[in-house]
CSV table of C-alpha atoms in Angstrom, one decimal:
chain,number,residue,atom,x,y,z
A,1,UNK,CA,72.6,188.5,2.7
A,2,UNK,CA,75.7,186.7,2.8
A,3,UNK,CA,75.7,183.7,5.3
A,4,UNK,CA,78.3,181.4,7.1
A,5,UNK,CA,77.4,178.9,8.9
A,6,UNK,CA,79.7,177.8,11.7
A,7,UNK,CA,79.4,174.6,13.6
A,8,UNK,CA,79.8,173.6,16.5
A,9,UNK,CA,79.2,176.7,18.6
A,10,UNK,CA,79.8,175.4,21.6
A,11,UNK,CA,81.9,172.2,22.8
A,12,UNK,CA,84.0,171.3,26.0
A,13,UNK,CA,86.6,168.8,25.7
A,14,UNK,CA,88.8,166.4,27.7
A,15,UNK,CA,92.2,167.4,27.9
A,16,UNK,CA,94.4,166.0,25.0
A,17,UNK,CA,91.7,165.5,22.9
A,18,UNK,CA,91.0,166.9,19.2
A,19,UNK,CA,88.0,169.1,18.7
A,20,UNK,CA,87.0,170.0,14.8
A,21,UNK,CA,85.4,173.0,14.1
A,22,UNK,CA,83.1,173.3,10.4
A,23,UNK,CA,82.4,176.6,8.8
A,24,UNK,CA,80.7,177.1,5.9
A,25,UNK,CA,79.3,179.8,3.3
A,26,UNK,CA,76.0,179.1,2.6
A,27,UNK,CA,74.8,181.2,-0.6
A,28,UNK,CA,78.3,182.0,-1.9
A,29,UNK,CA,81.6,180.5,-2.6
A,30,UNK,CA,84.9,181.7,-1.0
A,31,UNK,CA,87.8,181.1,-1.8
A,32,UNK,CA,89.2,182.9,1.1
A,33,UNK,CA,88.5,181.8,4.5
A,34,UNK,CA,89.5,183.3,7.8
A,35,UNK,CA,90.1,181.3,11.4
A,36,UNK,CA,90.1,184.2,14.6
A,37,UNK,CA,91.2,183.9,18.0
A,38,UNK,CA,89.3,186.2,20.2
A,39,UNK,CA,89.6,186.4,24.2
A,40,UNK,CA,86.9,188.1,26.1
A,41,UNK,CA,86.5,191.6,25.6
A,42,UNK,CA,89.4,191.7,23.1
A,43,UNK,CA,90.1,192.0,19.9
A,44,UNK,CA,89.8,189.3,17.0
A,45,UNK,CA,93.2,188.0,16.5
A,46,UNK,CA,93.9,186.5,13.3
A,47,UNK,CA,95.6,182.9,13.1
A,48,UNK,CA,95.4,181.7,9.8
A,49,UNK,CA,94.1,182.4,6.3
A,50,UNK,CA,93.0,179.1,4.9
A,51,UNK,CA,92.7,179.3,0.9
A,52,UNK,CA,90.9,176.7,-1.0
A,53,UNK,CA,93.2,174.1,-2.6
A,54,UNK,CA,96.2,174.9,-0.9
A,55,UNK,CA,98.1,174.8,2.0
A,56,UNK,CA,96.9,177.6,4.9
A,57,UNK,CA,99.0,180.6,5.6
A,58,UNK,CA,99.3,181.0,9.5
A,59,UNK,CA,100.0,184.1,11.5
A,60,UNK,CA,103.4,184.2,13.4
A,61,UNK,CA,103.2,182.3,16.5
A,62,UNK,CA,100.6,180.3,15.7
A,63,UNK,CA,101.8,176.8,15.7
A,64,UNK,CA,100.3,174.7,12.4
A,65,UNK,CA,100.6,171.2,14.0
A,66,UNK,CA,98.4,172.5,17.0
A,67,UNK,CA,95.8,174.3,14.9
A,68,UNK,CA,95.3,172.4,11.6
A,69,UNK,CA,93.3,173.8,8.8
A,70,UNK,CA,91.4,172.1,5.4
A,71,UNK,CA,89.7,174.2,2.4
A,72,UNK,CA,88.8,171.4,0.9
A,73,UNK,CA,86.1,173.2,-1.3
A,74,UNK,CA,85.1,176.6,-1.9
A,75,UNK,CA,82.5,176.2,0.5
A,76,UNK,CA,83.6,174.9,3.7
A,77,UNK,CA,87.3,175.1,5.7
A,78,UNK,CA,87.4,173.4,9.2
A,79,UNK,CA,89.7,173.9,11.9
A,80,UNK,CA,91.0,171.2,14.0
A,81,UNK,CA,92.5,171.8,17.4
A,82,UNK,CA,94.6,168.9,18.0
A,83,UNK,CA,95.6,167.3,21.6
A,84,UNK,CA,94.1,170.3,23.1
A,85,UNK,CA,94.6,171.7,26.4
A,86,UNK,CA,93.4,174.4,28.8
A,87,UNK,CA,95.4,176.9,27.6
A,88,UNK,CA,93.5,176.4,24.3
A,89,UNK,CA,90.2,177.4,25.5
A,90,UNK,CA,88.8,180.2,23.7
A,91,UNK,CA,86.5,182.2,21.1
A,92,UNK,CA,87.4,180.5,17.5
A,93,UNK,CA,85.5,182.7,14.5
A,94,UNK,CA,85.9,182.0,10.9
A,95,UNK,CA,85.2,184.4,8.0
A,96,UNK,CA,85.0,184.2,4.5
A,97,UNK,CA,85.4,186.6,2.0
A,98,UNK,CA,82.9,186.2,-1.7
A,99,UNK,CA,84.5,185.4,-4.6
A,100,UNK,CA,84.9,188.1,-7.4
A,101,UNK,CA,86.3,191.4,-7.4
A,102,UNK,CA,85.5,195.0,-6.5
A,103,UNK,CA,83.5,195.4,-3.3
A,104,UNK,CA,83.5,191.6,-2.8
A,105,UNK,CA,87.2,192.1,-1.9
A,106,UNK,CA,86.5,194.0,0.8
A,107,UNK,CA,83.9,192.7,3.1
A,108,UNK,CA,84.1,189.9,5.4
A,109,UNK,CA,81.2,187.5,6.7
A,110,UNK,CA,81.6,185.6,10.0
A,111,UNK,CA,80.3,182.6,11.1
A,112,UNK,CA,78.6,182.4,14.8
A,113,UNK,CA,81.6,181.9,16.5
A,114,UNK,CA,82.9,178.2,18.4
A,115,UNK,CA,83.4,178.7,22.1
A,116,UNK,CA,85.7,175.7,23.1
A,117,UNK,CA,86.3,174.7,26.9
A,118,UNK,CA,88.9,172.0,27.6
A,119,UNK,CA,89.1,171.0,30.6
B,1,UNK,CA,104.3,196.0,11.2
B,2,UNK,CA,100.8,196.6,12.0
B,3,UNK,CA,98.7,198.5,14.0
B,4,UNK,CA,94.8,199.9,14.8
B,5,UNK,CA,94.4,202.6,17.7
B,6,UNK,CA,90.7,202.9,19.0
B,7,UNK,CA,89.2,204.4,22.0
B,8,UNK,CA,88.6,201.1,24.2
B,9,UNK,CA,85.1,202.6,25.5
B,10,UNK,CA,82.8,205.5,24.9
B,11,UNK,CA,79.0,206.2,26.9
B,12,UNK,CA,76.6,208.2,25.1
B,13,UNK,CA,72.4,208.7,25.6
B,14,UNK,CA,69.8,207.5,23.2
B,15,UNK,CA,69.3,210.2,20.6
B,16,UNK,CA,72.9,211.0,20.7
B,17,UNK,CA,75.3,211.2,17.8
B,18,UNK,CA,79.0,209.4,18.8
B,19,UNK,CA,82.1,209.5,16.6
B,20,UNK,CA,84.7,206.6,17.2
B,21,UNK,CA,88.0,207.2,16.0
B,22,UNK,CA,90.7,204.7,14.2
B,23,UNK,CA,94.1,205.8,13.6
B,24,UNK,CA,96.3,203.1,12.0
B,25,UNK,CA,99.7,202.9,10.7
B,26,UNK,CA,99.8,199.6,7.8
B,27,UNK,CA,102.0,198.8,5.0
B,28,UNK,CA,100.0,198.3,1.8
B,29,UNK,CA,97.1,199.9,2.8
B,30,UNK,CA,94.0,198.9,0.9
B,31,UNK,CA,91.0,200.2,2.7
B,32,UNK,CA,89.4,200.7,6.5
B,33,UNK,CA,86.8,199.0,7.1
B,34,UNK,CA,83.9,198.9,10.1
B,35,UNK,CA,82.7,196.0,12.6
B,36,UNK,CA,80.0,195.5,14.8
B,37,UNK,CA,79.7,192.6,17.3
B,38,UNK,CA,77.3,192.7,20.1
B,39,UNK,CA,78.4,190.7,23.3
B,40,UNK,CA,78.5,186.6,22.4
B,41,UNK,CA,78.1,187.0,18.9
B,42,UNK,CA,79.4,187.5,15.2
B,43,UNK,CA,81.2,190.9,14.0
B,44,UNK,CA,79.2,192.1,11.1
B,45,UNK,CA,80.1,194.6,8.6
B,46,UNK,CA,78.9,198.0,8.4
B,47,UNK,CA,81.2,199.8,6.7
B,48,UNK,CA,84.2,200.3,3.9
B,49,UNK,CA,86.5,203.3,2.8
B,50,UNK,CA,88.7,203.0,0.2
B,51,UNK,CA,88.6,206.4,-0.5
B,52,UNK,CA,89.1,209.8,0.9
B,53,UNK,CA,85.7,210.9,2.2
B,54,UNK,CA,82.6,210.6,3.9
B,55,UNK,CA,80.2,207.1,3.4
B,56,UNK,CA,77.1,207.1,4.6
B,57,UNK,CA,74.3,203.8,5.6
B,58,UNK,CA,71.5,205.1,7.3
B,59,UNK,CA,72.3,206.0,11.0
B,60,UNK,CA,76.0,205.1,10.2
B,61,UNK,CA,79.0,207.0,8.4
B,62,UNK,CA,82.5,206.3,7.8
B,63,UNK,CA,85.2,208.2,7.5
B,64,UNK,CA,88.7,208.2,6.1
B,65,UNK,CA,91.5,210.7,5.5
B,66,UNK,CA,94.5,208.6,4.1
B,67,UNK,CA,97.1,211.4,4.4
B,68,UNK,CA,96.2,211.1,7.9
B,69,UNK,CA,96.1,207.5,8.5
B,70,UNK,CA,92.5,208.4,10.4
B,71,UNK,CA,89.0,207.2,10.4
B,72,UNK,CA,85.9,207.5,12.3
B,73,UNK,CA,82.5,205.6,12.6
B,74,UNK,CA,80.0,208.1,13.1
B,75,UNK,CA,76.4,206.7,14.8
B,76,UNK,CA,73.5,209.2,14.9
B,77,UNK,CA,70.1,208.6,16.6
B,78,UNK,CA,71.7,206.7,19.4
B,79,UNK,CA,69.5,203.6,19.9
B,80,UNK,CA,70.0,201.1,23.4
B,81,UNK,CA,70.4,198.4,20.8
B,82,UNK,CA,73.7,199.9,19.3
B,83,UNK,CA,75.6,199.1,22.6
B,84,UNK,CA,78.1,196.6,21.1
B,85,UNK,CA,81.9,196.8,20.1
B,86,UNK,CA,83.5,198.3,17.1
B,87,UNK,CA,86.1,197.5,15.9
B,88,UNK,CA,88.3,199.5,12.8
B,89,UNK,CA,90.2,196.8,10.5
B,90,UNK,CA,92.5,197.7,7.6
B,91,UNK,CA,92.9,195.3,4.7
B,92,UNK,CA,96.7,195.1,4.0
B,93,UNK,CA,97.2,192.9,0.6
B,94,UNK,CA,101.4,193.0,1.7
B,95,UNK,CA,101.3,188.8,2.2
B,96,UNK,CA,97.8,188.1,0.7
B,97,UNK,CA,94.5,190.2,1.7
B,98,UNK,CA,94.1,189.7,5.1
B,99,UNK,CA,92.3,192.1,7.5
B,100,UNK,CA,93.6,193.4,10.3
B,101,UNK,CA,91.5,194.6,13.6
B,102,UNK,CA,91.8,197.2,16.2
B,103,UNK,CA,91.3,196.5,20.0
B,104,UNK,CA,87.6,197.7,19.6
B,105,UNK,CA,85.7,200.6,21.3
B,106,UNK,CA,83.0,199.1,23.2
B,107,UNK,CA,79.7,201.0,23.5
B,108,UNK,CA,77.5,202.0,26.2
B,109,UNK,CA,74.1,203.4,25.0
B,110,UNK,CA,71.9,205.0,28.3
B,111,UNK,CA,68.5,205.5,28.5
């Protein structure tokens, strides 16, 4: 099956300092990625779709400077946390979504998950 | 705007059949679609509906009535390893094919 690869899964960070976070798709190519928010016990909350070749799309509220996202190929999107603080610690998941049409459209594959503690 | 509404827990016995429900309300509604995540880990998919009807992978089924705006996940054959959280997510393509997910039902499975 599909696989993404997400990297690292866990890191804890200074204060003001930028943490990246990798995620790939192993055996296919997406052009669709997909950066999550998710506190414990609750719900995946969607912050940006990152596209490859272009410019993200974030979700309202979600500030772009703060959370900074690259598709630079059809394989791999990385998040960047930038100057981040407390308030930022949390579950990040990506997805990605297979290229093509049909059922391809319509299933998502997540990478492990990133927990980040800043301290 | 959006929204998912799903039962936020539900017990059940090994052996046991349990139906979660989803009802959402969407604009551009393109499918439902099923999530498992077990504590600390990835969501995986189990399951899609596109359609009006019943889909069916092994223990699991799906469900969707779209005059409705309802679906269920239906698990048979309870096992203790099916305790997890699942969540309902409707793909809205209004603003470019993103997925959308409900609060999640988590799942208690007892010997």
């Amino acid at each position: 099956g599909a696989v993404v690869s997400q990297h690292p899964s866990w890191v804890i960070c200074k204060s003001g300092t930028s943490v990246k976070i990798e995620c790939r798709s192993l055996d296919f190519q997406a052009t669709t990625m997909f950066w999550y928010r998710q506190f414990p016990k609750q719900s995946l909350m969607l912050m940006a779709t990152s596209n490859e070749g272009s410019k993200a799309t974030y979700e309202q509220g979600v500030e772009k400077d703060k959370f900074l996202i690259n598709h630079a190929s059809l394989t791999l999107s990385t998040l960047t946390v930038t100057s981040a603080h407390p308030e930022d610690s949390s579950f990040y998941i990506c997805s990605a979504r297979p290229q093509g049409g049909g059922w391809a459209k319509n299933i998502q594959y997540f990478g492990a998950g990133t927990r980040l503690s800043v301290l | 705007g959006q929204s998912l509404e799903q039962p936020s827990e539900v017990t059940a016995v090994e052996g046991a059949i349990v139906q979660i429900n989803c009802t959402y309300q969407t604009s551009g509604f393109y499918g439902l679609s099923w999530y498992q995540q077990h504590d600390g880990g990835a969501p995986t998919f189990l399951s899609y509906n596109g359609l009006d009807g019943l889909e069916e992978t092994g223990r699991f089924s799906s469900f969707l009535s779209r005059s409705d705006s309802y679906g269920y996940l239906l698990l048979q054959e309870l096992q203790m390893k099916d305790s997890a959280s699942y969540f309902c997510a409707v793909r809205d393509d209004t603003g470019g094919f993103k997925t959308i997910f409900g609060a999640g039902t988590r799942l208690f499975v007892k010997a």
